[in-house]
Coordinates of N, CA and C in Angstrom, one line a residue:
Chain D
A24 N -24.3 -6.1 -29.8 CA -23.5 -6.5 -28.6 C -24.4 -7.2 -27.6
Q25 N -23.8 -8.2 -26.9 CA -24.5 -8.9 -25.9 C -24.0 -8.5 -24.6
K26 N -24.9 -8.2 -23.7 CA -24.5 -7.6 -22.4 C -25.5 -7.9 -21.4
V27 N -25.1 -8.1 -20.2 CA -26.0 -8.1 -19.0 C -25.5 -7.1 -18.0
T28 N -26.5 -6.3 -17.6 CA -26.1 -5.3 -16.6 C -26.9 -5.5 -15.3
Q29 N -26.2 -5.6 -14.2 CA -26.8 -5.6 -12.9 C -26.3 -4.4 -12.2
A30 N -27.1 -3.4 -12.2 CA -26.6 -2.1 -11.7 C -26.4 -2.1 -10.2
Q31 N -27.1 -2.9 -9.5 CA -26.9 -3.0 -8.0 C -25.7 -3.9 -7.7
T32 N -24.7 -3.3 -7.1 CA -23.5 -4.0 -6.8 C -23.7 -4.8 -5.5
E33 N -24.4 -4.1 -4.5 CA -24.5 -4.7 -3.2 C -25.8 -4.1 -2.6
I34 N -26.6 -5.0 -2.0 CA -27.9 -4.6 -1.3 C -27.9 -5.2 0.0
S35 N -28.3 -4.4 1.0 CA -28.6 -5.0 2.3 C -30.0 -4.7 2.8
V36 N -30.7 -5.7 3.2 CA -32.0 -5.5 3.8 C -32.1 -6.3 5.0
V37 N -33.1 -5.9 5.8 CA -33.4 -6.6 7.1 C -34.3 -7.8 6.8
E38 N -34.0 -8.9 7.5 CA -34.8 -10.1 7.3 C -36.3 -9.8 7.3
K39 N -37.0 -10.6 6.4 CA -38.4 -10.5 6.2 C -38.8 -9.4 5.3
E40 N -37.9 -8.5 4.9 CA -38.2 -7.5 3.9 C -38.2 -8.2 2.5
D41 N -38.9 -7.5 1.6 CA -38.9 -8.0 0.2 C -37.7 -7.2 -0.5
V42 N -37.1 -7.9 -1.5 CA -36.0 -7.2 -2.2 C -36.0 -7.6 -3.6
T43 N -35.8 -6.7 -4.5 CA -35.8 -6.9 -5.9 C -34.4 -6.7 -6.5
L44 N -33.9 -7.6 -7.2 CA -32.6 -7.5 -7.9 C -32.9 -7.2 -9.4
D45 N -32.2 -6.2 -9.9 CA -32.5 -5.8 -11.2 C -31.5 -6.4 -12.2
C46 N -32.0 -6.6 -13.4 CA -31.2 -7.1 -14.5 C -31.7 -6.6 -15.8
V47 N -30.8 -6.0 -16.6 CA -31.1 -5.5 -17.9 C -30.1 -6.1 -18.9
Y48 N -30.7 -6.6 -20.0 CA -29.8 -7.3 -21.0 C -29.9 -6.6 -22.3
E49 N -28.9 -6.9 -23.1 CA -28.8 -6.5 -24.5 C -28.5 -7.6 -25.4
T50 N -29.2 -7.8 -26.5 CA -28.9 -8.8 -27.5 C -29.5 -8.5 -28.8
R51 N -28.9 -8.9 -29.9 CA -29.4 -8.7 -31.2 C -30.3 -9.9 -31.6
D52 N -30.2 -11.0 -30.9 CA -30.9 -12.2 -31.3 C -32.4 -12.1 -30.9
T53 N -33.2 -12.8 -31.6 CA -34.6 -12.8 -31.3 C -34.9 -14.1 -30.4
T54 N -34.0 -15.0 -30.5 CA -34.1 -16.2 -29.6 C -33.0 -16.2 -28.6
Y55 N -33.3 -16.2 -27.4 CA -32.3 -16.2 -26.3 C -32.9 -16.7 -25.0
Y56 N -32.0 -17.0 -24.1 CA -32.4 -17.5 -22.8 C -31.9 -16.6 -21.7
L57 N -32.6 -16.4 -20.7 CA -32.2 -15.7 -19.5 C -32.2 -16.6 -18.3
F58 N -31.2 -16.3 -17.4 CA -31.0 -17.2 -16.3 C -30.8 -16.3 -15.0
W59 N -31.1 -16.9 -13.9 CA -30.6 -16.4 -12.6 C -29.9 -17.5 -11.9
Y60 N -28.7 -17.2 -11.4 CA -27.9 -18.1 -10.6 C -27.6 -17.5 -9.2
K61 N -27.6 -18.4 -8.2 CA -27.2 -17.9 -6.9 C -25.8 -18.5 -6.6
Q62 N -25.0 -17.7 -6.0 CA -23.6 -18.1 -5.6 C -23.5 -17.9 -4.1
P63 N -23.7 -18.9 -3.3 CA -23.5 -18.7 -1.8 C -22.1 -18.6 -1.5
P64 N -21.7 -18.3 -0.2 CA -20.3 -18.2 0.2 C -19.5 -19.4 -0.2
S65 N -20.1 -20.5 -0.3 CA -19.3 -21.8 -0.6 C -18.8 -21.7 -2.0
G66 N -19.4 -20.9 -2.9 CA -18.8 -20.7 -4.2 C -19.4 -21.3 -5.4
E67 N -20.3 -22.3 -5.1 CA -20.9 -23.0 -6.3 C -21.9 -22.1 -6.9
L68 N -22.3 -22.4 -8.2 CA -23.3 -21.7 -8.9 C -24.6 -22.5 -8.9
V69 N -25.6 -22.0 -8.2 CA -26.9 -22.7 -8.1 C -27.9 -22.1 -9.1
F70 N -28.4 -23.0 -10.0 CA -29.3 -22.6 -11.0 C -30.7 -22.3 -10.3
L71 N -31.3 -21.1 -10.6 CA -32.6 -20.8 -10.1 C -33.7 -20.8 -11.1
I72 N -33.4 -20.2 -12.3 CA -34.5 -20.2 -13.3 C -33.9 -20.0 -14.6
R73 N -34.6 -20.5 -15.6 CA -34.4 -20.2 -17.0 C -35.7 -19.7 -17.7
R74 N -35.5 -18.7 -18.5 CA -36.7 -18.2 -19.2 C -36.3 -18.0 -20.7
N75 N -37.1 -18.5 -21.6 CA -36.7 -18.2 -23.0 C -37.4 -17.0 -23.5
S76 N -36.9 -16.4 -24.6 CA -37.4 -15.1 -25.1 C -38.8 -15.1 -25.6
F77 N -39.4 -16.3 -25.8 CA -40.8 -16.3 -26.3 C -41.8 -16.5 -25.1
D78 N -41.2 -16.6 -23.9 CA -42.1 -16.8 -22.8 C -42.0 -15.6 -21.8
E79 N -42.9 -14.7 -21.9 CA -42.9 -13.6 -21.0 C -43.7 -13.7 -19.8
Q80 N -44.2 -14.9 -19.6 CA -45.0 -15.1 -18.3 C -44.1 -15.0 -17.1
N81 N -44.6 -14.3 -16.2 CA -43.8 -14.2 -14.9 C -43.9 -15.5 -14.2
E82 N -43.0 -15.7 -13.3 CA -42.9 -17.0 -12.6 C -42.7 -16.8 -11.1
I83 N -43.4 -17.6 -10.4 CA -43.3 -17.6 -8.9 C -42.9 -19.0 -8.5
S84 N -41.9 -19.0 -7.6 CA -41.5 -20.3 -7.0 C -41.2 -20.1 -5.5
G85 N -42.2 -20.4 -4.7 CA -42.1 -20.1 -3.3 C -42.0 -18.6 -3.0
R86 N -40.9 -18.3 -2.4 CA -40.6 -16.8 -2.1 C -40.0 -16.1 -3.2
Y87 N -39.6 -16.8 -4.3 CA -38.9 -16.2 -5.4 C -39.9 -15.9 -6.5
S88 N -39.7 -14.8 -7.2 CA -40.5 -14.5 -8.4 C -39.7 -13.7 -9.4
W89 N -40.0 -13.8 -10.6 CA -39.3 -13.2 -11.7 C -40.2 -12.5 -12.6
N90 N -39.8 -11.3 -13.0 CA -40.6 -10.4 -13.9 C -39.8 -10.2 -15.2
F91 N -40.2 -10.8 -16.3 CA -39.5 -10.7 -17.5 C -40.3 -9.7 -18.4
Q92 N -39.7 -8.6 -18.8 CA -40.3 -7.6 -19.7 C -39.4 -7.4 -20.9
K93 N -39.8 -7.9 -22.0 CA -39.1 -7.7 -23.3 C -39.0 -6.2 -23.7
S94 N -40.1 -5.5 -23.4 CA -40.2 -4.1 -23.8 C -39.1 -3.3 -23.2
T95 N -38.7 -3.7 -22.0 CA -37.6 -2.9 -21.3 C -36.3 -3.7 -21.2
S96 N -36.3 -4.9 -21.8 CA -35.1 -5.8 -21.8 C -34.7 -6.0 -20.3
S97 N -35.7 -6.3 -19.5 CA -35.4 -6.6 -18.1 C -35.9 -7.9 -17.6
F98 N -35.2 -8.4 -16.7 CA -35.5 -9.7 -16.1 C -35.2 -9.7 -14.6
N99 N -36.1 -9.1 -13.9 CA -35.9 -8.8 -12.5 C -36.3 -9.9 -11.6
F100 N -35.7 -10.0 -10.4 CA -35.8 -11.1 -9.5 C -36.2 -10.5 -8.1
T101 N -37.3 -11.0 -7.6 CA -37.8 -10.5 -6.3 C -37.8 -11.7 -5.3
I102 N -37.2 -11.4 -4.1 CA -37.3 -12.4 -3.0 C -38.3 -11.7 -2.0
T103 N -39.3 -12.5 -1.7 CA -40.3 -12.0 -0.7 C -40.0 -12.6 0.6
A104 N -40.2 -11.8 1.6 CA -39.9 -12.2 3.0 C -38.6 -12.8 3.1
S105 N -37.6 -12.0 2.9 CA -36.2 -12.5 2.8 C -35.7 -13.2 4.1
Q106 N -34.8 -14.1 3.9 CA -34.3 -14.9 5.0 C -32.7 -14.8 5.0
V107 N -32.1 -15.0 6.1 CA -30.6 -14.9 6.2 C -30.0 -15.8 5.2
V108 N -30.6 -17.0 5.0 CA -30.0 -18.0 4.0 C -30.0 -17.5 2.6
D109 N -30.8 -16.4 2.3 CA -30.8 -15.8 1.0 C -29.5 -15.0 0.7
S110 N -28.8 -14.8 1.7 CA -27.5 -14.0 1.5 C -26.6 -14.7 0.6
A111 N -26.2 -14.0 -0.5 CA -25.4 -14.6 -1.5 C -25.1 -13.6 -2.6
V112 N -24.4 -14.0 -3.6 CA -24.2 -13.2 -4.8 C -25.2 -13.8 -5.8
Y113 N -25.9 -12.9 -6.5 CA -26.9 -13.4 -7.5 C -26.5 -12.9 -8.9
F114 N -26.4 -13.8 -9.8 CA -26.0 -13.5 -11.2 C -27.2 -13.6 -12.1
C115 N -27.4 -12.6 -12.9 CA -28.3 -12.7 -14.1 C -27.4 -13.1 -15.3
A116 N -27.9 -13.9 -16.2 CA -27.1 -14.3 -17.3 C -28.0 -14.4 -18.6
L117 N -27.3 -14.4 -19.7 CA -27.9 -14.4 -21.0 C -27.3 -15.5 -21.9
R118 N -28.0 -16.2 -22.6 CA -27.5 -17.2 -23.5 C -28.1 -17.0 -24.9
N119 N -27.3 -16.8 -25.9 CA -27.8 -16.7 -27.3 C -27.7 -18.0 -28.0
R120 N -27.9 -18.0 -29.3 CA -27.8 -19.2 -30.1 C -26.4 -19.9 -30.0
D121 N -25.4 -19.0 -29.8 CA -24.1 -19.6 -29.8 C -23.7 -20.3 -28.5
D122 N -24.7 -20.4 -27.6 CA -24.6 -21.3 -26.5 C -23.8 -20.7 -25.3
K123 N -22.8 -19.9 -25.4 CA -22.1 -19.5 -24.3 C -23.0 -18.6 -23.4
I124 N -22.7 -18.6 -22.1 CA -23.5 -17.8 -21.2 C -22.7 -16.5 -20.9
I125 N -23.4 -15.4 -21.0 CA -22.8 -14.1 -20.6 C -23.4 -13.7 -19.3
F126 N -22.6 -13.5 -18.3 CA -23.0 -13.2 -16.9 C -23.0 -11.7 -16.7
G127 N -23.9 -11.2 -15.9 CA -23.7 -9.9 -15.3 C -22.7 -9.9 -14.2
K128 N -22.4 -8.8 -13.6 CA -21.3 -8.7 -12.6 C -21.8 -9.2 -11.3
G129 N -23.1 -9.4 -11.1 CA -23.6 -10.0 -9.9 C -24.0 -8.9 -8.9
T130 N -25.0 -9.3 -8.1 CA -25.4 -8.4 -7.0 C -25.2 -9.2 -5.7
R131 N -24.4 -8.6 -4.8 CA -24.2 -9.2 -3.5 C -25.3 -8.8 -2.5
L132 N -26.1 -9.8 -2.1 CA -27.2 -9.5 -1.2 C -26.9 -9.9 0.2
H133 N -27.1 -9.0 1.1 CA -26.9 -9.2 2.5 C -28.3 -9.2 3.2
I134 N -28.7 -10.3 3.8 CA -29.9 -10.2 4.6 C -29.5 -10.2 6.1
L135 N -29.9 -9.1 6.7 CA -29.5 -8.9 8.1 C -30.5 -9.4 9.1
P136 N -30.1 -10.1 10.1 CA -31.0 -10.7 11.1 C -31.7 -9.6 11.9
Chain K
E24 N -30.4 -36.9 -8.5 CA -30.4 -36.1 -9.7 C -28.9 -36.0 -10.2
P25 N -28.7 -36.3 -11.5 CA -27.3 -36.2 -12.0 C -26.7 -34.8 -11.9
E26 N -25.4 -34.8 -11.7 CA -24.8 -33.5 -11.5 C -23.4 -33.5 -12.2
V27 N -22.9 -32.3 -12.4 CA -21.5 -32.2 -12.9 C -20.6 -32.2 -11.7
T28 N -19.5 -33.0 -11.8 CA -18.5 -33.0 -10.7 C -17.2 -32.5 -11.2
Q29 N -16.4 -31.9 -10.3 CA -15.1 -31.4 -10.6 C -14.1 -31.7 -9.6
T30 N -12.9 -32.0 -10.0 CA -11.8 -32.3 -9.1 C -10.5 -31.6 -9.6
P31 N -9.7 -31.2 -8.7 CA -9.9 -31.1 -7.2 C -10.8 -29.9 -6.9
S32 N -11.2 -29.8 -5.7 CA -12.0 -28.7 -5.3 C -11.1 -27.5 -5.1
H33 N -9.8 -27.7 -4.7 CA -8.9 -26.6 -4.6 C -7.5 -27.1 -5.0
Q34 N -6.8 -26.3 -5.8 CA -5.5 -26.7 -6.3 C -4.6 -25.5 -6.1
V35 N -3.5 -25.8 -5.5 CA -2.4 -24.7 -5.2 C -1.2 -25.1 -6.1
T36 N -0.7 -24.2 -6.8 CA 0.4 -24.5 -7.7 C 1.4 -23.3 -7.7
Q37 N 2.6 -23.6 -8.1 CA 3.6 -22.6 -8.3 C 3.5 -22.0 -9.7
M38 N 3.8 -20.7 -9.8 CA 3.8 -20.1 -11.1 C 4.7 -20.8 -12.1
G39 N 4.3 -21.0 -13.3 CA 5.0 -21.7 -14.3 C 4.7 -23.2 -14.4
Q40 N 4.0 -23.7 -13.4 CA 3.7 -25.1 -13.4 C 2.5 -25.4 -14.2
E41 N 2.4 -26.6 -14.7 CA 1.2 -27.0 -15.5 C 0.1 -27.6 -14.5
V42 N -1.1 -27.2 -14.8 CA -2.2 -27.8 -14.0 C -3.3 -28.4 -14.9
I43 N -3.9 -29.4 -14.4 CA -5.0 -30.0 -15.2 C -6.2 -30.0 -14.2
L44 N -7.3 -29.4 -14.7 CA -8.5 -29.4 -13.9 C -9.5 -30.4 -14.6
R45 N -10.1 -31.2 -13.7 CA -10.9 -32.3 -14.3 C -12.4 -32.0 -14.0
C46 N -13.2 -32.5 -14.9 CA -14.6 -32.4 -14.9 C -15.3 -33.7 -15.4
V47 N -16.3 -34.1 -14.7 CA -17.1 -35.2 -15.3 C -18.5 -34.6 -15.5
P48 N -18.8 -34.3 -16.8 CA -20.2 -33.8 -17.1 C -21.3 -34.8 -16.9
I49 N -22.5 -34.3 -16.9 CA -23.6 -35.2 -16.8 C -23.6 -36.2 -18.0
S50 N -23.9 -37.4 -17.8 CA -23.5 -38.5 -18.7 C -24.1 -38.4 -20.1
N51 N -25.3 -37.9 -20.3 CA -25.9 -37.9 -21.6 C -25.7 -36.5 -22.3
H52 N -25.0 -35.6 -21.7 CA -24.8 -34.3 -22.2 C -23.7 -34.3 -23.3
L53 N -23.8 -33.4 -24.3 CA -23.0 -33.4 -25.4 C -22.1 -32.2 -25.6
Y54 N -22.5 -31.1 -24.9 CA -21.8 -29.8 -25.0 C -21.2 -29.5 -23.7
F55 N -19.9 -29.1 -23.7 CA -19.2 -28.9 -22.5 C -18.5 -27.5 -22.5
Y56 N -18.4 -26.9 -21.4 CA -17.9 -25.5 -21.2 C -17.0 -25.4 -20.0
W57 N -16.1 -24.5 -20.2 CA -15.3 -24.0 -19.0 C -15.5 -22.5 -18.9
Y58 N -15.7 -22.1 -17.6 CA -15.8 -20.7 -17.3 C -14.8 -20.4 -16.2
R59 N -14.5 -19.1 -16.0 CA -13.6 -18.7 -15.0 C -14.2 -17.5 -14.2
Q60 N -13.9 -17.5 -12.9 CA -14.4 -16.4 -12.1 C -13.2 -16.0 -11.2
I61 N -12.6 -14.8 -11.5 CA -11.6 -14.3 -10.6 C -12.3 -13.8 -9.4
L62 N -11.7 -13.9 -8.3 CA -12.3 -13.6 -7.0 C -13.0 -12.2 -7.0
G63 N -14.2 -12.2 -6.7 CA -15.0 -11.0 -6.5 C -15.5 -10.4 -7.9
Q64 N -15.2 -11.1 -8.9 CA -15.6 -10.7 -10.2 C -16.7 -11.6 -10.9
K65 N -17.1 -11.2 -12.1 CA -18.1 -12.0 -12.7 C -17.6 -13.3 -13.3
V66 N -18.5 -14.2 -13.7 CA -18.1 -15.4 -14.3 C -17.9 -15.2 -15.8
E67 N -16.8 -15.6 -16.3 CA -16.5 -15.3 -17.7 C -16.3 -16.6 -18.5
F68 N -16.8 -16.6 -19.7 CA -16.7 -17.8 -20.6 C -15.3 -18.0 -21.1
L69 N -14.8 -19.2 -21.1 CA -13.5 -19.5 -21.6 C -13.6 -20.3 -22.9
V70 N -14.4 -21.4 -22.9 CA -14.4 -22.3 -24.1 C -15.6 -23.2 -24.1
S71 N -16.0 -23.5 -25.3 CA -17.1 -24.5 -25.5 C -16.5 -25.6 -26.3
F72 N -17.1 -26.8 -26.1 CA -16.5 -28.0 -26.7 C -17.6 -28.9 -27.1
Y73 N -17.6 -29.4 -28.4 CA -18.7 -30.3 -28.9 C -18.1 -31.2 -29.9
N74 N -18.5 -32.4 -29.9 CA -18.0 -33.4 -30.9 C -16.5 -33.4 -31.0
N75 N -15.9 -33.4 -29.8 CA -14.5 -33.5 -29.7 C -13.6 -32.4 -30.3
E76 N -14.3 -31.2 -30.4 CA -13.5 -30.1 -30.8 C -14.0 -28.8 -30.2
I77 N -13.2 -27.8 -30.2 CA -13.6 -26.5 -29.6 C -14.6 -25.8 -30.6
S78 N -15.7 -25.4 -30.0 CA -16.7 -24.7 -30.8 C -16.5 -23.2 -30.8
E79 N -16.1 -22.7 -29.6 CA -15.8 -21.3 -29.5 C -14.9 -21.1 -28.3
K80 N -14.1 -20.1 -28.4 CA -13.2 -19.7 -27.3 C -13.2 -18.2 -27.2
S81 N -12.9 -17.8 -25.9 CA -12.8 -16.4 -25.7 C -11.4 -15.9 -25.8
E82 N -11.2 -14.6 -25.7 CA -9.9 -14.0 -25.8 C -9.0 -14.5 -24.6
I83 N -9.6 -14.9 -23.5 CA -8.9 -15.3 -22.4 C -8.2 -16.7 -22.7
F84 N -8.8 -17.5 -23.5 CA -8.4 -18.8 -23.8 C -7.3 -18.7 -24.8
D85 N -6.1 -18.4 -24.3 CA -4.9 -18.3 -25.3 C -4.2 -19.6 -25.4
D86 N -3.0 -19.6 -25.9 CA -2.2 -20.8 -26.2 C -1.8 -21.6 -25.0
Q87 N -1.9 -20.9 -23.8 CA -1.6 -21.6 -22.6 C -2.7 -22.6 -22.1
F88 N -3.8 -22.4 -22.7 CA -5.0 -23.3 -22.3 C -5.3 -24.3 -23.4
S89 N -5.7 -25.5 -22.9 CA -6.2 -26.5 -23.8 C -7.3 -27.3 -23.1
V90 N -8.1 -27.9 -23.9 CA -9.2 -28.7 -23.4 C -9.1 -30.1 -24.1
E91 N -9.7 -31.1 -23.4 CA -9.6 -32.4 -23.9 C -10.7 -33.2 -23.3
R92 N -11.2 -34.2 -24.1 CA -12.1 -35.2 -23.6 C -11.4 -36.5 -23.8
P93 N -10.6 -36.9 -22.9 CA -9.7 -38.0 -23.1 C -10.4 -39.4 -23.2
D94 N -11.6 -39.5 -22.6 CA -12.4 -40.7 -22.6 C -13.8 -40.3 -22.6
G95 N -14.7 -41.3 -22.4 CA -16.1 -40.9 -22.5 C -16.7 -40.2 -21.4
S96 N -15.9 -39.9 -20.4 CA -16.6 -39.2 -19.2 C -15.9 -38.0 -18.8
N97 N -14.6 -37.9 -18.9 CA -13.9 -36.7 -18.3 C -13.7 -35.6 -19.4
F98 N -13.7 -34.4 -18.9 CA -13.5 -33.2 -19.7 C -12.5 -32.4 -18.9
T99 N -11.3 -32.1 -19.5 CA -10.2 -31.5 -18.8 C -9.9 -30.1 -19.4
L100 N -9.4 -29.3 -18.5 CA -8.8 -28.0 -18.8 C -7.4 -28.0 -18.4
K101 N -6.5 -27.8 -19.3 CA -5.0 -27.7 -18.9 C -4.5 -26.3 -19.1
I102 N -3.8 -25.9 -18.1 CA -3.0 -24.6 -18.2 C -1.6 -25.0 -18.2
R103 N -0.9 -24.7 -19.3 CA 0.5 -25.2 -19.5 C 1.5 -24.6 -18.5
S104 N 1.5 -23.3 -18.4 CA 2.4 -22.6 -17.5 C 1.7 -21.5 -16.8
T105 N 1.3 -21.8 -15.6 CA 0.4 -20.9 -14.9 C 1.0 -19.6 -14.5
K106 N 0.2 -18.6 -14.5 CA 0.6 -17.3 -14.1 C -0.2 -16.9 -12.9
L107 N 0.3 -15.9 -12.2 CA -0.4 -15.4 -11.0 C -1.9 -15.1 -11.3
E108 N -2.1 -14.4 -12.5 CA -3.4 -14.0 -12.8 C -4.4 -15.1 -13.2
D109 N -3.9 -16.3 -13.3 CA -4.7 -17.5 -13.5 C -5.5 -17.9 -12.3
S110 N -5.1 -17.4 -11.1 CA -5.8 -17.7 -9.9 C -7.2 -17.3 -10.0
A111 N -8.1 -18.3 -9.8 CA -9.5 -18.0 -10.0 C -10.3 -19.3 -9.7
M112 N -11.6 -19.2 -9.7 CA -12.5 -20.4 -9.6 C -12.8 -20.8 -11.1
Y113 N -12.6 -22.0 -11.4 CA -12.9 -22.5 -12.7 C -14.1 -23.4 -12.6
F114 N -15.1 -23.1 -13.4 CA -16.4 -23.9 -13.4 C -16.5 -24.6 -14.8
C115 N -16.9 -25.9 -14.7 CA -17.2 -26.7 -15.8 C -18.7 -26.7 -15.9
A116 N -19.2 -26.8 -17.1 CA -20.7 -26.9 -17.3 C -21.0 -27.8 -18.5
S117 N -22.2 -28.4 -18.5 CA -22.6 -29.2 -19.6 C -24.0 -29.0 -19.9
I118 N -24.4 -29.4 -21.1 CA -25.8 -29.2 -21.5 C -26.1 -30.4 -22.5
G119 N -27.3 -30.8 -22.5 CA -27.7 -31.9 -23.3 C -28.6 -31.4 -24.4
L120 N -29.0 -32.3 -25.3 CA -29.9 -31.9 -26.5 C -31.3 -31.6 -26.0
S121 N -31.7 -32.2 -24.9 CA -33.1 -32.1 -24.5 C -33.3 -31.0 -23.5
T122 N -32.3 -30.2 -23.2 CA -32.4 -29.2 -22.2 C -31.7 -27.9 -22.7
D123 N -32.2 -26.8 -22.2 CA -31.6 -25.5 -22.6 C -30.8 -24.9 -21.5
T124 N -30.6 -25.7 -20.4 CA -29.9 -25.1 -19.2 C -28.5 -25.8 -19.1
Q125 N -27.5 -24.9 -18.9 CA -26.2 -25.4 -18.6 C -26.1 -25.7 -17.1
Y126 N -25.7 -26.9 -16.8 CA -25.5 -27.2 -15.4 C -24.1 -27.1 -15.0
F127 N -23.8 -26.4 -13.9 CA -22.5 -26.1 -13.5 C -22.0 -27.0 -12.5
G128 N -20.7 -27.4 -12.5 CA -20.1 -28.1 -11.5 C -19.8 -27.2 -10.3
P129 N -19.3 -27.7 -9.2 CA -19.1 -26.9 -8.0 C -17.9 -26.0 -8.1
G130 N -17.0 -26.2 -9.1 CA -15.9 -25.3 -9.3 C -14.6 -25.9 -8.7
T131 N -13.5 -25.5 -9.3 CA -12.2 -25.8 -8.7 C -11.5 -24.4 -8.5
R132 N -11.1 -24.2 -7.2 CA -10.4 -23.0 -6.9 C -8.9 -23.2 -7.2
L133 N -8.4 -22.4 -8.1 CA -7.0 -22.5 -8.5 C -6.2 -21.3 -7.8
T134 N -5.2 -21.6 -7.1 CA -4.4 -20.6 -6.5 C -3.0 -20.8 -7.0
V135 N -2.5 -19.7 -7.7 CA -1.1 -19.7 -8.3 C -0.2 -18.8 -7.4
L136 N 0.8 -19.4 -6.9 CA 1.7 -18.7 -6.0 C 3.0 -18.2 -6.7

């Protein structure tokens, strides 16, 4: 079965705090891709990162960082020094060889001023 | 930077009417997708399209739905007789041979009254 689980439905933190969004995936394939997308209130899906299954290196992009651990099938996303503009719904997603993307249910992040 | 575009941004229709949602994928992309997001829920795969035919479709994509690439640029999703439960945001996405990332359009919000 292919599945993406985002156990945190909603998170609220105060601005400048760090926050980690959890993502756990299930797949039978050895080759797959993992993604994070941001959906601001305007509704569009903004691509944040892609990671393939052979690359377990963690990545940092500004205040964003991602921790990919195949041993635990997790691909967690951390925002450091959060800002109000980070408020959005964040989706973790999985793509196998058959190309379609399977999304998690999303985590709604509120950054409070 | 090239992007996927979708029109209209918002479509309101009466139940039972036909609607056509339009997408212009990135010009050198070859694989095209439609996804649906009911308000407050996760993004769900509808259909993938390659080489002028459907590659895969989900259970949601029943006989009321069809896709077409009528010319070299547009990719359309038609719903023949809309139902109230078709109200959702519809996202088009495309991917090329040289990339592993699906790029999403801004979405069309369909409201069925």
